[in-house]
């Protein structure tokens, strides 16, 4: 009140001359409705998943994905399309297999976890110890499972947000806990809400200086089967996990919709183009690539670009890490130009909630945004965005504000990191809802002068 | 009316002395409600799928399944437990793989079809021709696809009954059509309603004297991917399908709940114990084994057995054929003793409809049965049963009446014949509903003197 009181005369004079720069809600609504009928995102996703397929950082397919991205961004009309290379030590899968050998032989289906060491070439044959929770492994004394293969069979809860995953995923990072108990290898039940036999991979890690033992994931049915059998008597399995590390180059690709008034103010949005290897990386994260590119393209073909630049970024190594940090490293001298950042990386199902930096939705320039998104069944949260996605986490920590358009993850972890992450599970209607939400939001944000660093 | 009029005096005299033999509806209701709380079927199914696992006829696991069945039937209290051996030429899978090699390399997931010949040891590399329907293949001229690998990518419709499957399954049996066009190999989109990458196998066949070419199934996403790529230009794939045939023995196992009054009148019920190899054969057809055994067991522990014998049969070679014909051959001299037969072989989801031989539900002995089943949400069809299951088809053709308890197959073809056919997809509550329906129905049928051969 004091502030407004003190400035009352000045405001009256200045408002007509320098109004707050704000996007036209009618244009945002047109973009939203155009997006709901736009096949572009699905086309991008079909192209990436079928013409490139799985593309882990460090693989030959990752290089093809880089070239695909440059060509696609150029074809979509983006400018300043370029590639940023960074070095990484890449983990790549080789042959893998597992079988029950006693009491009766039966095949198992296994996937090694990223960063796992290999078994000896001939594999490991040992008795399994099946624990129902990770806590049970943590509670086991040192040396308790000497010579065994430890299996943690902790189920994951299905939730709309990532909380079910967050609660379960620690089991994927526990080979060192198993090694502490003397285990020869570590297997986790897939971090999955599915009943499918296909295991779900993902990165693991080793703690401290302890021994590194091979680590893999079993499908949900196989983990349950081992638990049932182990309750009856000794069960021996054979496990062979082979992989190798290479010094590789990874690439982040970006392209712009150049701002018409304040092009040095940049809104960064994107997805990650690398994927795990068993599927074709459709929902993780071809969808984020497709959604962000299709949304920015619709804005790019407007008669007048928004004031600010929209930069679409395809990060090149989210799954095994590194592209967020590389992006920070490459852009740290110009972070001040990035007014807002966000990433689409939780699949392709409907967005149900918008989160913005603190106070942003109270600004007059954005006050229409919740009403523009409401027909898409998207609520606007009063809680500020705290997480914009894995690849913008590093720049967020360095001061860049983030937004989040939260996707319904109820189905996501049925497929995530497994062979079932393919185009077949993508609902084109929900994919377009994502494009609509991003297009409208990016337009309103980019055609404004809101300072997201300012807070309330 | 004439009949009753003529016999009116006799009826009055005879009814108290020789009433129609009929099960007590109160006992059937108790069996039904006991079954709804009975974990026996799930336990049988868990034991079979985890302790034996996949068990194709002719495999070492099939022999273990035979021994498991004898032990399980004995433990469940059945009498006259015995094994009937029959010879069969068995098809067994060896190593298989497929990859796109051009325009850009990418792995595919493939399963050979039962009865398929092998590729040369080094595999086949050829361009694909993708057809949207089987009719398009049939319409192609002789020699039209010389040197190609033909892919039929015809989707399957999801239905509650088997009609979606029946409409789609012909594509699995079409390698000779492809051979006629000069193709080197034949691939079908999996006969599946799922989006999973895991292919669905199943038997194929060759027609006449034409060349036999290797035949396999692709998962739904891979078939769609090939269609998308082939629309853009030539796509070459490498395909390697290895298998072998063996002269094997298969076994049908049976056990009885001996009838208390007319034990030579036999009601035959069961499921098939053989399975395909990629999963653990839970819904196809461990469920039928478990449901029939658990239902008969509940009847077997009644203080008084029903008048007729209930014979539980685990057929030993449904998937690759032969056990129904072998059963007819082994029992053709005593078919007259089999008053009724049925098989549970469409998974483990709720039964929604009873079909009986013509006129059976009009008999006073069975008039309460529809009301006993109605609380299970099972309707009683006015249409006579025409199909009792693949393993009773041969005896049905030879004159044995059949009944059918139709299961909801809406989910069944998501998993059928694939790696995803495991215990994880079985809903224990629906499994018990099946046991309840079979227990009540078998009891009423077996404790009656209805002649199902008589018709209306």
Coordinates of C-alpha atoms in Angstrom, one line a residue, chain A:
Chain A
X1 CA 0.0 0.0 0.0
X2 CA 2.8 2.4 0.9
X3 CA 4.6 1.6 -2.3
X4 CA 1.5 2.2 -4.5
X5 CA 0.6 5.3 -2.5
X6 CA 4.0 6.8 -3.0
X7 CA 4.0 6.1 -6.7
X8 CA 0.4 6.9 -7.5
X9 CA 1.1 10.0 -9.6
X10 CA 4.0 8.3 -11.5
X11 CA 1.8 5.2 -12.3
X12 CA -0.9 7.3 -13.8
X13 CA 1.5 9.0 -16.0
X14 CA 3.6 6.0 -17.0
X15 CA 1.0 3.3 -17.6
X16 CA -0.2 4.3 -21.0
X17 CA 3.3 5.0 -22.3
X18 CA 5.0 1.8 -20.9
X19 CA 2.3 -0.8 -20.1
X20 CA 3.4 -4.1 -18.8
X21 CA 4.2 -6.2 -21.9
X22 CA 1.7 -9.0 -22.0
X23 CA 0.8 -11.6 -24.5
X24 CA -2.7 -11.5 -26.0
X25 CA -4.9 -14.1 -24.3
X26 CA -6.8 -14.6 -27.6
X27 CA -3.6 -15.6 -29.3
X28 CA -2.8 -18.1 -26.5
X29 CA -6.3 -19.6 -26.9
X30 CA -5.9 -19.9 -30.6
X31 CA -2.5 -21.6 -30.1
X32 CA -4.1 -24.0 -27.5
X33 CA -6.9 -24.9 -29.9
X34 CA -4.7 -25.3 -32.9
X35 CA -2.4 -27.6 -30.9
X36 CA -5.4 -29.9 -30.0
X37 CA -5.7 -30.6 -33.7
X38 CA -2.0 -30.6 -34.6
X39 CA -0.4 -33.9 -35.6
X40 CA 3.1 -32.5 -35.5
X41 CA 4.2 -33.9 -32.1
X42 CA 3.0 -37.4 -32.9
X43 CA 4.8 -37.2 -36.3
X44 CA 8.1 -36.1 -34.5
X45 CA 7.7 -38.9 -32.0
X46 CA 7.0 -41.5 -34.7
X47 CA 9.9 -40.4 -36.7
X48 CA 12.3 -40.4 -33.7
X49 CA 11.2 -43.8 -32.3
X50 CA 11.1 -45.6 -35.6
X51 CA 13.9 -44.0 -37.6
X52 CA 16.3 -43.8 -34.7
X53 CA 14.9 -46.1 -32.1
X54 CA 16.8 -46.5 -28.8
X55 CA 19.6 -44.0 -28.4
X56 CA 21.6 -44.2 -25.2
X57 CA 24.3 -41.6 -24.8
X58 CA 27.5 -43.0 -26.2
X59 CA 25.9 -45.4 -28.6
X60 CA 26.1 -45.1 -32.4
X61 CA 22.3 -44.3 -32.4
X62 CA 22.9 -41.2 -30.2
X63 CA 25.0 -39.8 -33.1
X64 CA 22.2 -40.5 -35.5
X65 CA 19.7 -38.9 -33.1
X66 CA 21.9 -35.8 -33.0
X67 CA 21.8 -35.5 -36.8
X68 CA 18.0 -36.3 -36.8
X69 CA 17.5 -33.5 -34.3
X70 CA 19.4 -30.9 -36.3
X71 CA 17.4 -31.9 -39.4
X72 CA 14.1 -31.9 -37.6
X73 CA 14.6 -28.6 -35.9
X74 CA 15.7 -27.0 -39.1
X75 CA 12.7 -28.5 -40.9
X76 CA 10.4 -27.2 -38.2
X77 CA 11.6 -23.6 -38.8
X78 CA 13.8 -23.0 -35.8
X79 CA 16.8 -20.7 -36.1
X80 CA 20.2 -20.7 -34.5
X81 CA 20.0 -24.5 -34.6
X82 CA 23.2 -25.8 -33.1
X83 CA 24.9 -28.7 -31.3
X84 CA 26.8 -28.5 -28.1
X85 CA 29.1 -31.5 -27.5
X86 CA 30.3 -32.7 -24.2
X87 CA 32.4 -35.6 -23.0
X88 CA 31.0 -38.4 -21.0
X89 CA 32.0 -41.8 -19.8
X90 CA 29.2 -44.0 -21.2
X91 CA 27.9 -47.3 -20.0
X92 CA 26.7 -49.6 -22.7
X93 CA 24.9 -53.0 -22.4
X94 CA 26.3 -56.2 -23.8
X95 CA 24.8 -59.8 -23.5
X96 CA 22.7 -60.5 -20.5
X97 CA 20.9 -63.6 -19.2
X98 CA 19.5 -65.3 -16.1
X99 CA 18.0 -68.7 -15.3
X100 CA 16.9 -70.5 -12.3
X101 CA 19.1 -73.6 -12.1
X102 CA 17.7 -75.3 -8.9
X103 CA 15.4 -76.7 -7.7
X104 CA 14.1 -76.8 -11.3
X105 CA 15.5 -75.0 -14.3
X106 CA 13.5 -72.1 -15.7
X107 CA 14.4 -69.0 -17.6
X108 CA 14.3 -65.6 -16.0
X109 CA 14.3 -62.2 -17.7
X110 CA 16.9 -59.7 -16.5
X111 CA 18.2 -56.3 -17.5
X112 CA 21.5 -54.9 -16.1
X113 CA 21.3 -51.5 -14.4
X114 CA 23.2 -48.6 -15.9
X115 CA 26.6 -48.2 -14.4
X116 CA 26.7 -51.8 -13.2
X117 CA 29.9 -53.7 -13.4
X118 CA 29.9 -57.0 -15.3
X119 CA 29.8 -60.5 -13.9
X120 CA 32.7 -62.7 -14.8
X121 CA 32.4 -63.8 -18.5
X122 CA 31.0 -67.2 -17.4
X123 CA 28.5 -65.5 -15.1
X124 CA 27.7 -66.2 -11.5
X125 CA 25.8 -69.1 -10.1
X126 CA 24.6 -68.7 -6.5
X127 CA 21.7 -69.1 -4.1
X128 CA 19.3 -66.2 -3.9
X129 CA 18.2 -64.4 -0.7
X130 CA 14.9 -62.6 -1.3
X131 CA 14.1 -59.6 0.9
X132 CA 10.7 -58.0 0.8
X133 CA 12.0 -54.4 1.4
X134 CA 15.2 -52.4 1.0
X135 CA 15.0 -51.7 4.7
X136 CA 15.4 -55.4 5.4
X137 CA 18.7 -55.3 3.4
X138 CA 19.9 -52.3 5.2
X139 CA 19.1 -54.0 8.5
X140 CA 21.1 -57.1 7.6
X141 CA 24.4 -57.4 9.4
X142 CA 27.7 -57.2 7.5
X143 CA 28.5 -60.5 5.9
X144 CA 25.0 -61.8 6.4
X145 CA 24.5 -62.9 2.8
X146 CA 28.0 -64.0 1.9
X147 CA 28.2 -65.8 -1.4
X148 CA 24.6 -65.2 -2.2
X149 CA 22.7 -63.1 -4.8
X150 CA 20.5 -60.7 -3.0
X151 CA 17.1 -59.9 -4.5
X152 CA 15.1 -57.0 -3.1
X153 CA 11.4 -57.5 -4.0
X154 CA 9.9 -54.2 -2.8
X155 CA 6.7 -53.3 -4.8
X156 CA 6.1 -49.8 -6.1
X157 CA 2.9 -47.9 -5.4
X158 CA 1.0 -46.4 -8.3
X159 CA 0.5 -42.6 -7.9
X160 CA -0.5 -39.8 -10.2
X161 CA 2.7 -37.9 -9.4
X162 CA 6.2 -39.1 -9.0
X163 CA 5.9 -39.9 -5.3
X164 CA 5.4 -43.6 -5.9
X165 CA 8.6 -43.7 -7.9
X166 CA 10.5 -41.6 -5.4
X167 CA 9.5 -43.9 -2.7
X168 CA 10.6 -47.0 -4.6
X169 CA 13.6 -46.0 -6.6
X170 CA 16.2 -46.3 -3.8
X171 CA 16.1 -50.1 -4.3
X172 CA 17.7 -49.5 -7.7
X173 CA 20.7 -47.9 -6.1
X174 CA 21.5 -50.5 -3.4
X175 CA 24.2 -52.8 -4.8
X176 CA 26.6 -51.5 -2.3
X177 CA 24.2 -52.4 0.6
X178 CA 24.2 -55.9 -0.8
X179 CA 27.9 -56.0 -1.2
X180 CA 28.2 -55.0 2.5
X181 CA 26.4 -58.2 3.3
X182 CA 28.9 -60.2 1.3
X183 CA 26.6 -60.7 -1.7
X184 CA 28.1 -61.6 -5.1
X185 CA 25.4 -59.8 -7.1
X186 CA 22.3 -57.7 -6.5
X187 CA 18.9 -57.8 -8.2
X188 CA 16.1 -55.5 -7.7
X189 CA 12.4 -56.0 -8.5
X190 CA 11.8 -53.5 -11.4
X191 CA 10.8 -50.1 -10.2
X192 CA 7.5 -50.5 -12.0
X193 CA 3.8 -50.5 -11.5
X194 CA 3.2 -53.0 -14.3
X195 CA 2.6 -56.8 -14.3
X196 CA 4.7 -57.2 -17.5
X197 CA 7.6 -59.6 -17.5
X198 CA 9.9 -57.1 -19.2
X199 CA 12.3 -55.6 -16.6
X200 CA 12.8 -51.9 -16.1
X201 CA 16.4 -50.7 -16.2
X202 CA 17.8 -47.4 -14.9
X203 CA 21.0 -46.1 -13.4
X204 CA 22.5 -47.6 -10.3
X205 CA 25.4 -46.3 -8.2
X206 CA 28.1 -47.6 -5.9
X207 CA 28.8 -46.1 -2.5
X208 CA 32.2 -45.3 -1.2
X209 CA 35.1 -47.7 -1.6
X210 CA 33.3 -50.9 -1.1
X211 CA 33.4 -53.7 -3.6
X212 CA 31.3 -53.2 -6.8
X213 CA 29.0 -56.1 -7.5
X214 CA 26.9 -56.6 -10.6
X215 CA 23.4 -55.2 -10.4
X216 CA 20.3 -55.9 -12.4
X217 CA 16.5 -55.7 -12.5
X218 CA 14.0 -58.5 -12.7
X219 CA 10.5 -58.1 -14.0
X220 CA 7.8 -58.0 -11.4
X221 CA 6.6 -61.6 -12.1
X222 CA 10.1 -63.0 -11.9
X223 CA 10.9 -61.3 -8.6
X224 CA 7.6 -62.6 -7.1
X225 CA 8.4 -66.1 -8.4
X226 CA 11.8 -66.1 -6.8
X227 CA 10.3 -64.9 -3.5
X228 CA 7.7 -67.8 -3.7
X229 CA 10.3 -70.4 -4.5
X230 CA 12.9 -69.1 -1.9
X231 CA 10.3 -69.4 0.8
X232 CA 10.1 -73.2 0.1
X233 CA 13.9 -73.9 0.0
X234 CA 17.2 -73.0 -1.5
X235 CA 17.0 -71.5 -5.0
X236 CA 20.1 -71.2 -7.2
X237 CA 20.2 -68.9 -10.2
X238 CA 22.7 -68.2 -12.9
X239 CA 23.3 -64.6 -13.8
X240 CA 25.4 -63.1 -16.6
X241 CA 25.5 -59.4 -17.0
X242 CA 28.0 -57.9 -19.5
X243 CA 28.5 -54.3 -20.3
X244 CA 31.3 -51.9 -21.1
X245 CA 32.3 -48.3 -20.5
X246 CA 33.5 -46.0 -23.3
X247 CA 34.8 -42.4 -23.4
X248 CA 32.2 -40.9 -25.6
X249 CA 30.8 -37.6 -26.8
X250 CA 27.2 -36.6 -26.1
X251 CA 25.3 -33.8 -27.7
X252 CA 22.7 -31.3 -26.7
X253 CA 20.8 -29.8 -29.6
X254 CA 19.0 -26.5 -29.5
X255 CA 17.0 -24.2 -31.8
X256 CA 15.2 -20.9 -31.4
X257 CA 12.1 -19.0 -32.0
X258 CA 13.8 -15.7 -31.9
X259 CA 12.1 -13.0 -29.8
X260 CA 10.6 -10.0 -31.7
X261 CA 11.4 -7.4 -29.0
X262 CA 13.7 -8.7 -26.3
X263 CA 15.5 -11.6 -28.0
X264 CA 18.2 -11.7 -25.4
X265 CA 15.7 -12.8 -22.9
X266 CA 15.4 -16.5 -23.3
X267 CA 12.8 -19.1 -22.2
X268 CA 14.4 -22.5 -22.3
X269 CA 12.1 -25.5 -22.8
X270 CA 12.7 -29.1 -24.0
X271 CA 13.1 -32.7 -23.4
X272 CA 15.9 -35.2 -23.5
X273 CA 16.8 -37.0 -26.7
X274 CA 18.8 -39.8 -25.2
X275 CA 16.9 -42.9 -24.0
X276 CA 17.3 -46.3 -22.4
X277 CA 17.9 -49.2 -24.7
X278 CA 15.2 -51.8 -24.3
X279 CA 12.4 -49.9 -25.8
X280 CA 12.4 -47.0 -28.4
X281 CA 12.3 -44.2 -25.9
X282 CA 8.8 -42.9 -26.8
X283 CA 7.5 -41.7 -23.4
X284 CA 11.0 -41.3 -22.0
X285 CA 11.6 -38.9 -23.5
X286 CA 10.8 -38.7 -27.2
X287 CA 7.5 -37.3 -25.9
X288 CA 9.3 -34.3 -24.3
X289 CA 11.2 -33.7 -27.5
X290 CA 8.1 -33.8 -29.6
X291 CA 5.9 -31.8 -27.2
X292 CA 8.3 -28.9 -26.8
X293 CA 9.2 -28.8 -30.4
X294 CA 5.6 -28.9 -31.6
X295 CA 4.6 -26.2 -29.1
X296 CA 7.4 -23.9 -30.1
X297 CA 6.8 -24.5 -33.7
X298 CA 3.2 -23.3 -33.4
X299 CA 4.5 -20.1 -31.8
X300 CA 7.2 -19.8 -34.4
X301 CA 4.6 -19.6 -37.3
X302 CA 2.7 -16.8 -35.7
X303 CA 2.7 -13.6 -37.7
X304 CA 4.6 -11.9 -34.9
X305 CA 7.0 -13.8 -32.6
X306 CA 6.7 -13.2 -28.9
X307 CA 9.0 -10.6 -27.4
X308 CA 11.3 -13.1 -25.9
X309 CA 13.2 -15.9 -27.5
X310 CA 11.9 -19.4 -27.0
X311 CA 14.8 -21.9 -27.1
X312 CA 14.0 -25.5 -27.6
X313 CA 16.6 -27.8 -26.1
X314 CA 17.0 -31.5 -26.7
X315 CA 19.4 -32.6 -23.8
X316 CA 21.7 -35.4 -24.7
X317 CA 22.4 -37.4 -21.6
X318 CA 19.6 -37.4 -19.0
X319 CA 19.4 -41.2 -18.3
X320 CA 23.0 -41.7 -17.4
X321 CA 23.5 -38.2 -16.3
X322 CA 25.5 -35.2 -17.4
X323 CA 23.5 -33.1 -19.8
X324 CA 22.1 -30.8 -17.2
X325 CA 25.5 -30.1 -15.8
X326 CA 27.0 -29.7 -19.3
X327 CA 24.3 -27.2 -20.1
X328 CA 25.1 -25.2 -17.0
X329 CA 28.8 -25.3 -17.9
X330 CA 28.2 -24.2 -21.5
X331 CA 25.9 -21.3 -20.5
X332 CA 27.0 -20.2 -17.1
X333 CA 28.2 -16.8 -18.4
X334 CA 24.8 -16.0 -19.8
X335 CA 22.5 -17.6 -17.2
X336 CA 21.0 -14.1 -16.6
X337 CA 19.5 -14.2 -20.0
X338 CA 17.5 -17.3 -19.3
X339 CA 14.3 -15.9 -17.8
X340 CA 12.6 -19.2 -17.2
X341 CA 13.3 -22.9 -17.9
X342 CA 11.3 -26.1 -18.0
X343 CA 11.4 -29.6 -19.3
X344 CA 8.8 -32.1 -20.3
X345 CA 10.0 -35.5 -19.0
X346 CA 7.2 -37.5 -17.5
X347 CA 5.7 -39.1 -20.5
X348 CA 2.8 -38.1 -22.8
X349 CA -0.3 -38.4 -20.7
X350 CA -2.4 -35.3 -19.8
X351 CA -1.0 -32.4 -17.9
X352 CA -3.0 -31.8 -14.8
X353 CA -1.2 -28.9 -13.0
X354 CA 0.8 -25.8 -13.8
X355 CA 3.4 -24.6 -11.3
X356 CA 5.2 -21.3 -11.9
X357 CA 7.8 -19.4 -10.0
X358 CA 6.6 -17.8 -6.8
X359 CA 4.2 -14.9 -7.5
X360 CA 4.2 -15.2 -11.3
X361 CA 0.6 -16.0 -11.6
X362 CA -0.3 -12.9 -9.5
X363 CA 1.3 -10.7 -12.2
X364 CA -1.2 -8.9 -14.4
X365 CA 0.6 -10.2 -17.5
X366 CA -0.1 -13.8 -16.6
X367 CA -3.4 -13.5 -14.7
X368 CA -5.3 -15.0 -17.7
X369 CA -3.1 -18.0 -18.0
X370 CA -5.0 -20.3 -15.5
X371 CA -8.3 -19.6 -17.4
X372 CA -6.6 -20.4 -20.7
X373 CA -5.4 -23.8 -19.3
X374 CA -8.6 -24.6 -17.4
X375 CA -10.5 -26.1 -20.4
X376 CA -7.6 -28.5 -20.7
X377 CA -8.4 -29.7 -17.2
X378 CA -5.2 -28.2 -15.9
X379 CA -5.3 -26.5 -12.5
X380 CA -2.8 -23.8 -11.6
X381 CA -1.1 -24.5 -8.3
X382 CA -0.5 -21.9 -5.6
X383 CA 2.7 -23.7 -4.8
X384 CA 5.8 -22.4 -6.6
X385 CA 7.6 -24.7 -8.9
X386 CA 10.5 -26.3 -7.2
X387 CA 11.6 -28.8 -9.9
X388 CA 11.6 -28.0 -13.6
X389 CA 13.0 -31.4 -14.7
X390 CA 16.3 -33.2 -14.4
X391 CA 18.1 -31.3 -17.2
X392 CA 17.3 -27.9 -15.8
X393 CA 18.1 -28.8 -12.2
X394 CA 21.7 -27.5 -12.5
X395 CA 20.7 -24.2 -14.0
X396 CA 17.9 -23.9 -11.5
X397 CA 20.3 -24.3 -8.7
X398 CA 22.4 -21.6 -10.3
X399 CA 19.5 -19.2 -10.1
X400 CA 17.3 -19.8 -13.2
X401 CA 13.6 -19.8 -12.4
X402 CA 11.7 -22.9 -13.5
X403 CA 8.1 -23.8 -14.4
X404 CA 6.5 -27.2 -14.4
X405 CA 3.6 -28.6 -16.3
X406 CA 2.9 -31.8 -14.3
X407 CA 1.8 -34.8 -16.3
X408 CA -0.4 -37.6 -15.0
X409 CA 2.1 -40.3 -14.3
X410 CA -0.4 -43.0 -13.3
X411 CA 0.6 -45.2 -16.4
X412 CA 4.1 -43.9 -16.8
X413 CA 5.9 -46.4 -14.6
X414 CA 4.2 -49.3 -16.3
X415 CA 6.5 -48.7 -19.2
X416 CA 9.4 -46.4 -18.1
X417 CA 12.9 -47.8 -18.9
X418 CA 11.5 -51.0 -20.3
X419 CA 11.0 -52.6 -23.7
X420 CA 7.4 -51.5 -23.5
X421 CA 8.3 -47.8 -23.8
X422 CA 7.3 -47.6 -27.5
X423 CA 5.0 -45.4 -29.6
X424 CA 2.2 -48.0 -29.1
X425 CA 1.6 -46.7 -25.6
X426 CA 1.3 -43.1 -26.6
X427 CA -2.2 -41.6 -26.7
X428 CA -2.2 -39.1 -29.5
X429 CA -5.1 -37.1 -27.9
X430 CA -3.2 -36.7 -24.6
X431 CA 0.0 -35.9 -26.4
X432 CA -1.8 -33.0 -28.1
X433 CA -3.1 -31.8 -24.8
X434 CA 0.5 -31.4 -23.7
X435 CA 1.4 -29.4 -26.8
X436 CA -1.6 -27.2 -26.2
X437 CA -0.6 -26.5 -22.6
X438 CA 3.0 -25.8 -23.5
X439 CA 2.1 -23.6 -26.5
X440 CA -0.3 -21.4 -24.5
X441 CA 2.0 -21.2 -21.5
X442 CA 5.2 -20.5 -23.5
X443 CA 3.5 -17.8 -25.6
X444 CA 2.1 -16.0 -22.5
X445 CA 5.5 -16.2 -20.7
X446 CA 7.6 -15.2 -23.8
X447 CA 5.4 -12.3 -24.8
X448 CA 5.6 -10.8 -21.4
X449 CA 8.2 -8.8 -19.4
X450 CA 7.6 -10.7 -16.1
X451 CA 10.8 -11.0 -14.1
X452 CA 10.5 -14.5 -12.7
X453 CA 13.5 -13.9 -10.5
X454 CA 11.6 -11.2 -8.6
X455 CA 9.3 -13.3 -6.5
X456 CA 6.2 -11.8 -5.0

